XYZ file of C-alpha atoms in Angstrom:
501
model
C 0.000 0.000 0.000
C 1.254 3.453 -0.884
C 1.065 6.314 1.594
C 0.037 8.802 -1.108
C -0.942 8.669 -4.764
C -0.821 11.794 -6.939
C -2.901 10.786 -9.923
C -2.714 11.824 -13.579
C -0.403 14.772 -13.085
C 1.959 16.602 -15.458
C 5.393 15.679 -14.089
C 8.130 18.307 -14.509
C 10.895 16.092 -13.223
C 13.606 18.704 -12.562
C 15.933 17.675 -15.399
C 14.685 20.375 -17.770
C 13.208 17.735 -20.081
C 9.662 17.842 -21.408
C 6.875 17.156 -18.940
C 4.953 13.891 -19.041
C 1.669 12.657 -17.602
C 1.982 10.063 -14.873
C 0.794 8.758 -11.543
C 3.324 9.273 -8.739
C 3.178 7.178 -5.576
C 4.874 7.928 -2.263
C 5.799 5.560 0.545
C 8.152 5.800 3.481
C 9.114 9.371 2.682
C 10.294 8.568 -0.843
C 8.947 8.347 -4.367
C 7.879 4.709 -4.495
C 6.733 4.459 -8.102
C 6.122 6.485 -11.268
C 3.802 5.031 -13.900
C 1.386 5.868 -16.648
C -2.011 7.113 -15.414
C -3.987 4.213 -13.971
C -0.989 1.871 -14.040
C -0.153 1.830 -10.303
C -2.505 -0.766 -8.892
C -1.776 -0.646 -5.164
C -4.220 1.231 -2.887
C -3.047 4.451 -1.239
C -3.735 6.081 2.109
C -4.559 9.369 0.379
C -5.152 10.275 -3.260
C -4.601 13.699 -4.816
C -6.136 14.418 -8.209
C -3.534 15.951 -10.489
C -5.553 16.664 -13.626
C -4.607 20.101 -14.944
C -1.835 20.434 -12.369
C 1.946 20.061 -12.476
C 4.106 18.100 -10.047
C 7.693 19.244 -9.586
C 10.478 18.491 -7.139
C 10.248 20.728 -4.092
C 11.977 24.019 -4.814
C 15.459 24.515 -3.381
C 16.159 28.051 -2.194
C 19.922 28.197 -2.586
C 20.295 31.702 -1.186
C 18.572 32.377 2.121
C 19.126 34.093 5.439
C 16.825 31.736 7.334
C 19.657 30.602 9.640
C 17.955 31.389 12.946
C 14.380 31.242 11.669
C 14.413 27.527 10.880
C 14.790 27.124 14.643
C 12.820 30.064 16.089
C 9.906 29.903 13.589
C 10.101 26.330 12.286
C 6.793 26.562 10.417
C 8.700 28.508 7.728
C 5.469 29.623 6.052
C 7.076 32.217 3.736
C 9.032 29.420 2.072
C 6.635 26.501 2.391
C 3.766 28.509 0.879
C 5.709 29.044 -2.354
C 6.751 25.413 -2.732
C 10.210 25.568 -1.171
C 11.184 22.341 0.603
C 14.920 22.982 1.180
C 16.803 26.132 2.168
C 20.545 26.798 2.040
C 21.557 29.122 4.885
C 24.826 30.861 5.771
C 25.077 33.039 2.666
C 26.870 36.391 2.161
C 29.499 35.646 4.793
C 26.979 35.619 7.644
C 25.877 32.457 9.413
C 24.354 31.522 12.752
C 27.201 29.105 13.448
C 29.852 28.842 14.550
C 29.401 32.163 16.361
C 30.508 33.604 19.697
C 29.413 37.202 20.236
C 30.913 39.747 22.606
C 28.005 42.153 22.166
C 25.272 42.747 19.612
C 25.874 41.081 16.224
C 27.784 43.364 13.840
C 26.266 44.577 10.598
C 25.225 42.630 8.511
C 25.033 39.676 10.931
C 22.176 41.609 12.541
C 20.074 40.560 9.527
C 19.911 37.094 11.105
C 18.561 38.284 14.455
C 19.545 39.759 17.782
C 22.216 38.636 20.201
C 19.989 36.005 21.831
C 19.481 34.310 18.447
C 23.189 33.436 18.179
C 23.498 30.467 20.533
C 25.659 28.088 18.529
C 29.354 28.257 19.355
C 30.035 25.225 17.180
C 28.592 24.085 13.879
C 27.592 20.781 15.477
C 25.537 22.725 18.056
C 23.640 24.325 15.199
C 22.919 21.071 13.366
C 21.571 19.531 16.567
C 19.331 22.551 17.130
C 17.930 22.279 13.596
C 17.086 18.622 14.088
C 15.514 19.365 17.484
C 13.357 22.157 16.020
C 12.224 19.911 13.131
C 11.434 22.750 10.745
C 8.972 22.408 7.888
C 11.811 22.537 5.348
C 15.150 20.803 4.980
C 18.264 22.816 5.863
C 21.771 22.799 4.374
C 24.332 25.328 5.567
C 27.373 27.325 4.543
C 29.841 28.824 7.017
C 30.130 32.608 6.904
C 33.528 34.297 6.603
C 32.263 37.327 8.556
C 31.014 35.031 11.311
C 34.485 33.495 11.588
C 36.120 36.943 11.626
C 33.755 37.994 14.416
C 34.828 34.990 16.486
C 38.560 35.651 16.335
C 39.191 39.350 15.692
C 38.965 42.313 18.038
C 37.804 44.529 15.184
C 36.697 43.853 11.636
C 38.123 46.869 9.804
C 41.491 45.237 9.151
C 43.057 42.133 7.633
C 43.285 39.090 9.875
C 46.672 38.059 11.231
C 48.185 34.670 10.450
C 47.187 33.418 13.917
C 43.606 34.611 13.432
C 43.429 32.979 10.014
C 44.676 29.714 11.528
C 41.940 29.872 14.188
C 39.295 30.588 11.538
C 40.559 27.698 9.425
C 40.238 25.334 12.370
C 36.596 26.318 12.904
C 35.833 26.049 9.201
C 37.496 22.629 9.062
C 35.396 21.396 11.970
C 32.205 22.655 10.290
C 33.094 20.952 7.009
C 33.696 17.727 8.920
C 30.158 18.079 10.301
C 28.594 18.489 6.849
C 28.755 22.182 5.957
C 28.457 22.633 2.199
C 31.151 25.296 2.014
C 32.396 28.784 2.817
C 30.574 32.014 1.993
C 31.890 35.565 1.894
C 30.273 38.995 1.856
C 33.246 41.089 0.787
C 31.159 44.150 -0.070
C 30.247 44.679 3.583
C 32.366 46.821 5.909
C 32.786 43.850 8.262
C 34.687 41.911 5.566
C 35.851 44.533 3.066
C 39.241 44.850 4.767
C 39.936 41.169 4.244
C 42.282 40.927 1.277
C 42.237 38.188 -1.327
C 45.045 36.302 0.413
C 43.023 36.040 3.653
C 40.092 34.464 1.837
C 42.342 32.195 -0.202
C 43.951 30.893 2.971
C 40.556 30.014 4.448
C 39.278 28.549 1.199
C 42.195 26.104 1.117
C 40.170 24.017 3.585
C 37.497 23.366 0.942
C 39.555 21.129 -1.341
C 39.898 18.189 1.031
C 36.125 18.083 1.540
C 34.983 18.801 -2.019
C 33.070 21.816 -0.699
C 31.880 25.059 -2.332
C 32.999 28.676 -2.288
C 30.094 31.145 -2.554
C 30.483 34.904 -2.575
C 28.615 38.146 -2.357
C 31.145 39.915 -4.571
C 33.346 42.727 -3.325
C 31.444 44.954 -5.756
C 28.319 44.529 -7.851
C 28.709 48.055 -9.213
C 31.276 49.508 -11.655
C 34.074 47.243 -10.403
C 32.084 44.033 -10.880
C 34.430 42.482 -13.459
C 37.393 42.979 -11.130
C 35.346 41.506 -8.283
C 34.488 38.478 -10.416
C 38.161 37.967 -11.215
C 38.960 37.979 -7.503
C 36.297 35.306 -6.978
C 37.759 33.166 -9.778
C 41.249 33.546 -8.296
C 40.051 32.436 -4.851
C 38.183 29.417 -6.230
C 41.073 28.385 -8.466
C 43.528 28.686 -5.572
C 41.253 26.557 -3.400
C 40.412 24.094 -6.201
C 36.782 24.598 -5.209
C 33.614 25.199 -7.230
C 32.396 28.807 -7.228
C 28.853 30.140 -6.809
C 28.395 33.883 -7.343
C 25.580 35.033 -5.086
C 22.605 37.090 -6.357
C 24.389 38.036 -9.575
C 23.358 41.525 -10.687
C 24.488 44.762 -12.315
C 23.802 47.253 -9.528
C 23.735 51.022 -9.900
C 22.438 53.144 -12.761
C 25.914 53.466 -14.248
C 26.147 49.683 -14.423
C 22.908 49.006 -16.290
C 23.268 47.038 -19.495
C 26.539 45.323 -18.531
C 24.991 41.893 -17.943
C 26.297 40.663 -21.319
C 29.871 41.401 -20.239
C 29.292 39.899 -16.802
C 27.824 36.674 -18.189
C 30.576 36.428 -20.803
C 33.090 36.633 -17.968
C 31.272 33.838 -16.145
C 31.224 31.655 -19.264
C 34.932 32.195 -19.889
C 35.854 31.448 -16.277
C 33.766 28.290 -16.400
C 36.267 26.717 -18.781
C 38.878 26.797 -15.997
C 36.944 26.949 -12.706
C 33.651 25.169 -11.944
C 31.273 28.111 -11.678
C 27.594 28.934 -11.227
C 25.420 31.716 -9.888
C 22.067 32.430 -8.323
C 19.635 35.258 -8.965
C 16.348 36.531 -7.560
C 13.600 37.646 -9.966
C 13.346 41.341 -9.063
C 15.030 44.577 -10.144
C 15.461 45.708 -6.533
C 17.812 44.474 -3.818
C 17.515 44.608 -0.043
C 19.986 44.671 2.827
C 21.089 46.931 5.631
C 21.214 50.658 4.870
C 24.705 51.248 3.442
C 26.041 54.792 3.062
C 28.090 53.640 0.059
C 24.884 52.808 -1.802
C 23.003 56.018 -1.015
C 22.236 57.843 -4.265
C 19.561 59.923 -5.952
C 19.799 57.780 -9.103
C 16.993 55.459 -7.957
C 14.481 55.056 -5.124
C 15.611 53.706 -1.764
C 12.887 52.470 0.601
C 13.527 52.224 4.338
C 12.315 48.917 5.784
C 13.373 49.412 9.420
C 15.363 51.814 11.563
C 16.433 51.314 15.145
C 16.584 55.027 16.111
C 13.592 56.018 13.935
C 11.231 53.027 13.643
C 8.406 55.239 12.401
C 10.270 55.821 9.136
C 9.838 52.198 7.989
C 7.956 52.047 4.723
C 9.024 55.501 3.567
C 11.398 56.579 0.821
C 14.788 57.871 1.928
C 14.393 60.930 -0.330
C 11.124 61.880 1.378
C 12.682 61.482 4.824
C 15.645 63.671 3.818
C 13.305 66.323 2.449
C 11.245 66.313 5.646
C 14.380 66.630 7.782
C 15.862 69.159 5.347
C 19.183 67.311 5.151
C 21.133 65.608 2.317
C 20.378 61.960 1.540
C 23.613 60.744 3.118
C 22.909 62.582 6.362
C 19.378 61.221 6.540
C 20.756 57.715 6.008
C 23.361 58.218 8.735
C 20.669 59.308 11.203
C 18.544 56.262 10.367
C 21.318 53.706 10.958
C 21.242 50.941 11.885
C 18.501 50.410 9.373
C 17.346 48.291 6.456
C 16.615 49.323 2.903
C 15.310 48.229 -0.473
C 17.380 49.603 -3.358
C 15.593 49.890 -6.717
C 18.978 49.859 -8.407
C 18.830 47.317 -11.227
C 17.562 47.331 -14.799
C 14.867 44.839 -15.750
C 16.654 43.745 -18.961
C 19.729 42.767 -16.954
C 17.581 40.770 -14.533
C 15.965 38.864 -17.394
C 19.273 38.164 -19.122
C 20.847 36.791 -15.939
C 17.755 34.771 -14.983
C 17.665 33.047 -18.356
C 21.356 32.087 -18.429
C 21.987 28.312 -18.188
C 24.297 28.705 -15.168
C 21.695 30.537 -13.076
C 19.843 28.970 -10.159
C 17.019 30.673 -8.276
C 17.553 32.015 -4.765
C 15.228 34.324 -2.869
C 17.753 36.193 -0.691
C 14.735 36.922 1.513
C 15.192 38.605 4.878
C 12.717 36.976 7.295
C 13.602 39.231 10.241
C 12.890 42.429 8.319
C 9.589 43.946 9.556
C 8.832 45.104 5.997
C 10.646 42.511 3.901
C 11.348 42.625 0.192
C 8.560 40.617 -1.522
C 11.119 38.046 -2.687
C 10.789 36.449 0.775
C 7.274 35.226 -0.076
C 7.179 35.359 -3.863
C 10.475 34.549 -5.610
C 9.725 31.064 -6.915
C 6.114 31.562 -8.067
C 7.263 34.787 -9.761
C 9.727 32.815 -11.881
C 7.049 30.254 -12.797
C 4.246 32.722 -13.417
C 5.558 36.134 -14.406
C 8.814 35.217 -16.137
C 8.079 31.779 -17.605
C 4.334 31.731 -18.356
C 3.535 35.420 -18.868
C 6.747 36.737 -20.465
C 7.937 33.487 -22.040
C 11.494 34.094 -20.874
C 12.084 30.334 -20.736
C 9.907 27.193 -20.812
C 8.308 25.997 -17.604
C 10.517 22.891 -17.619
C 13.640 25.077 -17.559
C 12.198 27.272 -14.821
C 11.680 24.192 -12.657
C 15.180 22.891 -13.468
C 16.718 26.183 -12.255
C 15.119 25.732 -8.845
C 15.391 21.959 -8.409
C 17.688 19.609 -10.357
C 20.385 22.165 -11.083
C 20.414 23.378 -7.483
C 20.530 19.881 -5.985
C 23.457 18.953 -8.237
C 25.411 22.116 -7.415
C 24.923 21.829 -3.643
C 25.318 18.070 -3.391
C 21.813 17.361 -2.113
C 21.795 13.645 -2.826
C 18.452 12.059 -3.635
C 16.694 15.409 -4.034
C 15.869 17.847 -6.811
C 14.300 15.320 -9.204
C 11.032 13.402 -9.374
C 12.629 9.979 -9.521
C 11.900 6.607 -7.980
C 13.581 6.151 -4.580
C 14.359 9.875 -4.299
C 13.183 11.720 -1.219
C 9.601 12.827 -1.695
C 10.097 16.594 -1.622
C 7.378 17.663 -4.057
C 5.193 20.614 -5.002
C 1.846 20.387 -6.812
C 0.898 23.617 -8.574
C -1.400 25.026 -11.239
C 0.689 26.267 -14.186
C -2.199 28.474 -15.332
C -2.604 30.394 -12.077
C 0.692 30.171 -10.157
C 1.771 33.714 -9.327
C 3.529 35.813 -6.720
C 1.182 38.088 -4.770
C 3.678 39.725 -2.418
C 4.201 43.428 -3.095
C 6.683 46.001 -1.817
C 3.931 47.727 0.181
C 2.283 44.441 1.221
C 5.007 41.787 1.222
C 3.688 39.041 3.503
C 1.251 37.542 1.008
C 1.406 33.865 0.043
C 1.522 32.887 -3.610
C -1.404 31.784 -5.728
C -1.579 28.420 -7.422
C 0.447 26.310 -4.973
C -1.906 23.402 -4.246
C 0.184 21.054 -2.101
C 3.718 20.628 -0.781
C 5.255 17.406 0.529
C 8.484 17.405 2.541
C 10.075 13.972 2.933
C 6.739 12.461 1.943
C 4.699 14.388 4.521
C 1.908 16.678 3.290
C 3.020 19.982 4.833
C 1.020 22.599 2.896
C -2.377 22.105 1.287
C -4.929 24.440 -0.296
C -3.434 27.645 1.060
C -2.552 26.574 4.587
C 0.171 24.719 6.441
C -0.979 21.333 7.726
C 1.091 21.630 10.914
C 3.066 18.480 10.114
C 6.748 19.434 10.009
C 9.079 16.931 8.377
C 12.202 18.893 7.426
C 15.636 17.753 8.499
C 19.274 18.764 8.580
C 21.022 17.927 5.290
C 24.786 17.385 5.504
C 26.956 17.846 2.442
C 26.886 14.736 0.275
C 30.062 13.752 -1.556
C 32.421 15.911 -3.576
C 30.436 18.879 -4.869
C 32.754 19.341 -7.838
C 30.922 16.463 -9.524
C 27.755 18.588 -9.694
C 29.460 21.066 -12.040
C 30.200 18.647 -14.857
C 27.443 20.176 -16.998
C 25.091 23.167 -16.709
C 22.161 20.867 -17.505
C 20.989 17.442 -16.481
C 19.847 15.259 -19.344
C 18.637 12.132 -17.605
C 14.856 11.894 -17.220
C 12.451 9.711 -15.268
C 9.575 9.683 -17.739
C 7.794 6.383 -18.317
C 7.571 4.985 -21.846
C 5.042 7.415 -23.321
C 4.885 10.568 -25.377
C 5.382 13.859 -23.542
C 2.372 16.135 -23.302
C-alpha cells in the first residue's frame, strides 16, 4: 500500500526535459513508483487528483538568510507557501554558526537576528538545534567568513593576522567535517571589506579536502564588478573549489546594461573553474542601509530603523526632504537600518535569470519587519511572471533552475528530481494560475496556485494553509560537490515509456 498517490499529473521532473503525464506514488518518505495514469494498482492512504496540475520536485532556495528562523519559527510559512522544501543558509558571509558574540551582532550579521538568536558556538551545536526544532523545510548550511572573523578578531576593519586565520581555518574545518556545504563571503560589507584576497584564499584552502563550495557576495556589484568576479575566480582556483556567485546583478544606474559582459566573464571562467550563480527575480535588492549605496539615481525604501522606527515604509528621499538634510545625512541618522534599493535594470535581470548557469535564490530577509517581496514570492514569480507570462524560458527550464540544477550544485543527494527512490520533496501547482502576490507595500502575502507541498513524503502545505506536520531535516553535504558542475544541464529523465504532453 502506498502512503500517497498523486494521480494523472503533469510531471516536470527537474531535469529540464519535457513534462509527461503520470501517476506518482509515495511511501516511506520517498517516491515509491512512477507510472502511466492508472498503471499503479496498489491502494493508497490518500489520493490527490492531479488533472490540470503540475508536479515538480520541491523548490530549493539556494540563497537564504533563514539561519535562525528555521529554529525560532520552524513553520517557515514564507518558504513553504511558495513550494520551497529545502533552504541553504549561511550566505553572504553571515551564518548563525559557529558564532561567539561579545556584544550585539555586527552589521550585517544583525540581519539574522539579535544577540539572543546566536546560541551556537560550534557548527555541530547548530545542526543539533535544527534537528531538534524539526522545521517544515530541509536545511543545508554554509559557514560565513564574517562570522568566523567575528569569532577571532577584536575589530573587523582590518586584515586578519596569520594566527587569526589559523583559528578561523580550524573552525571552518570542523564545520566541514560536520557536513557544511562550504564557505561564503560577503566582501562588499564593511565587516569583511578589509579582508584581502590572500586572507580568503587561505581560508578557502580548507574546501579542497572536503569537495566543498565557495560562494560569494562579490566585493562589488557596481562599476568594479568584473574585477570583483576575477577575484572570486582567483580564490576558487587557488582553493580548487567550485564557485557560486551570489545574487548576480548589475547594480547602480551606471552599471545598467553590462549583464552581457558579466555573463561572458562567467562563461569564460567556467572553462577553468567550476562556476555557477544564483539570482532573484526582481530589479530591486535589499539589505542593511549602506552609506556607500546612497544615491539619488533610484528610489531607496527604508524597511526598518532602530533610532527612527516610524520611518519604515518611507522613501529615503522623502525622509531627507522632511528633515531638510542631504540623503547621506538622513541615512546616517537612520542607521542601523534596512533598505530596499531599486537599483537594477529589468533587462539585466531577465538576461541573468535566463542564463543556463543561473539557479534561483530568494535572498529573503525573514527578520525584516517590511521585507522585500522576494521572501514570499520569488519562486512563483519565476514560474508565473517570467516563464508563463513573459515566455522568458519554458516551464521545464524554470523548474530545473530551482530543483535539479540546485541539488546537483549543492550536493543534495536524492533530491531535486522526481525519480523513484528519491526523497519525496514535491510541489503540486497550477501552471495556469501560479503567481507571486507579495508586493513592496504588502510583502507578507502567500503565492497563488500552490496546491500542495510534501516534505520527505509528509503533506506539509495544502490548499493555502500549512498542515502543521513538520518533516524537514538537517542535510549534511553529500560527496564531492565538484561532480555537480560537470554540466550546466541534467539530461537524464524519469519519464515512463510514453509521449510527452
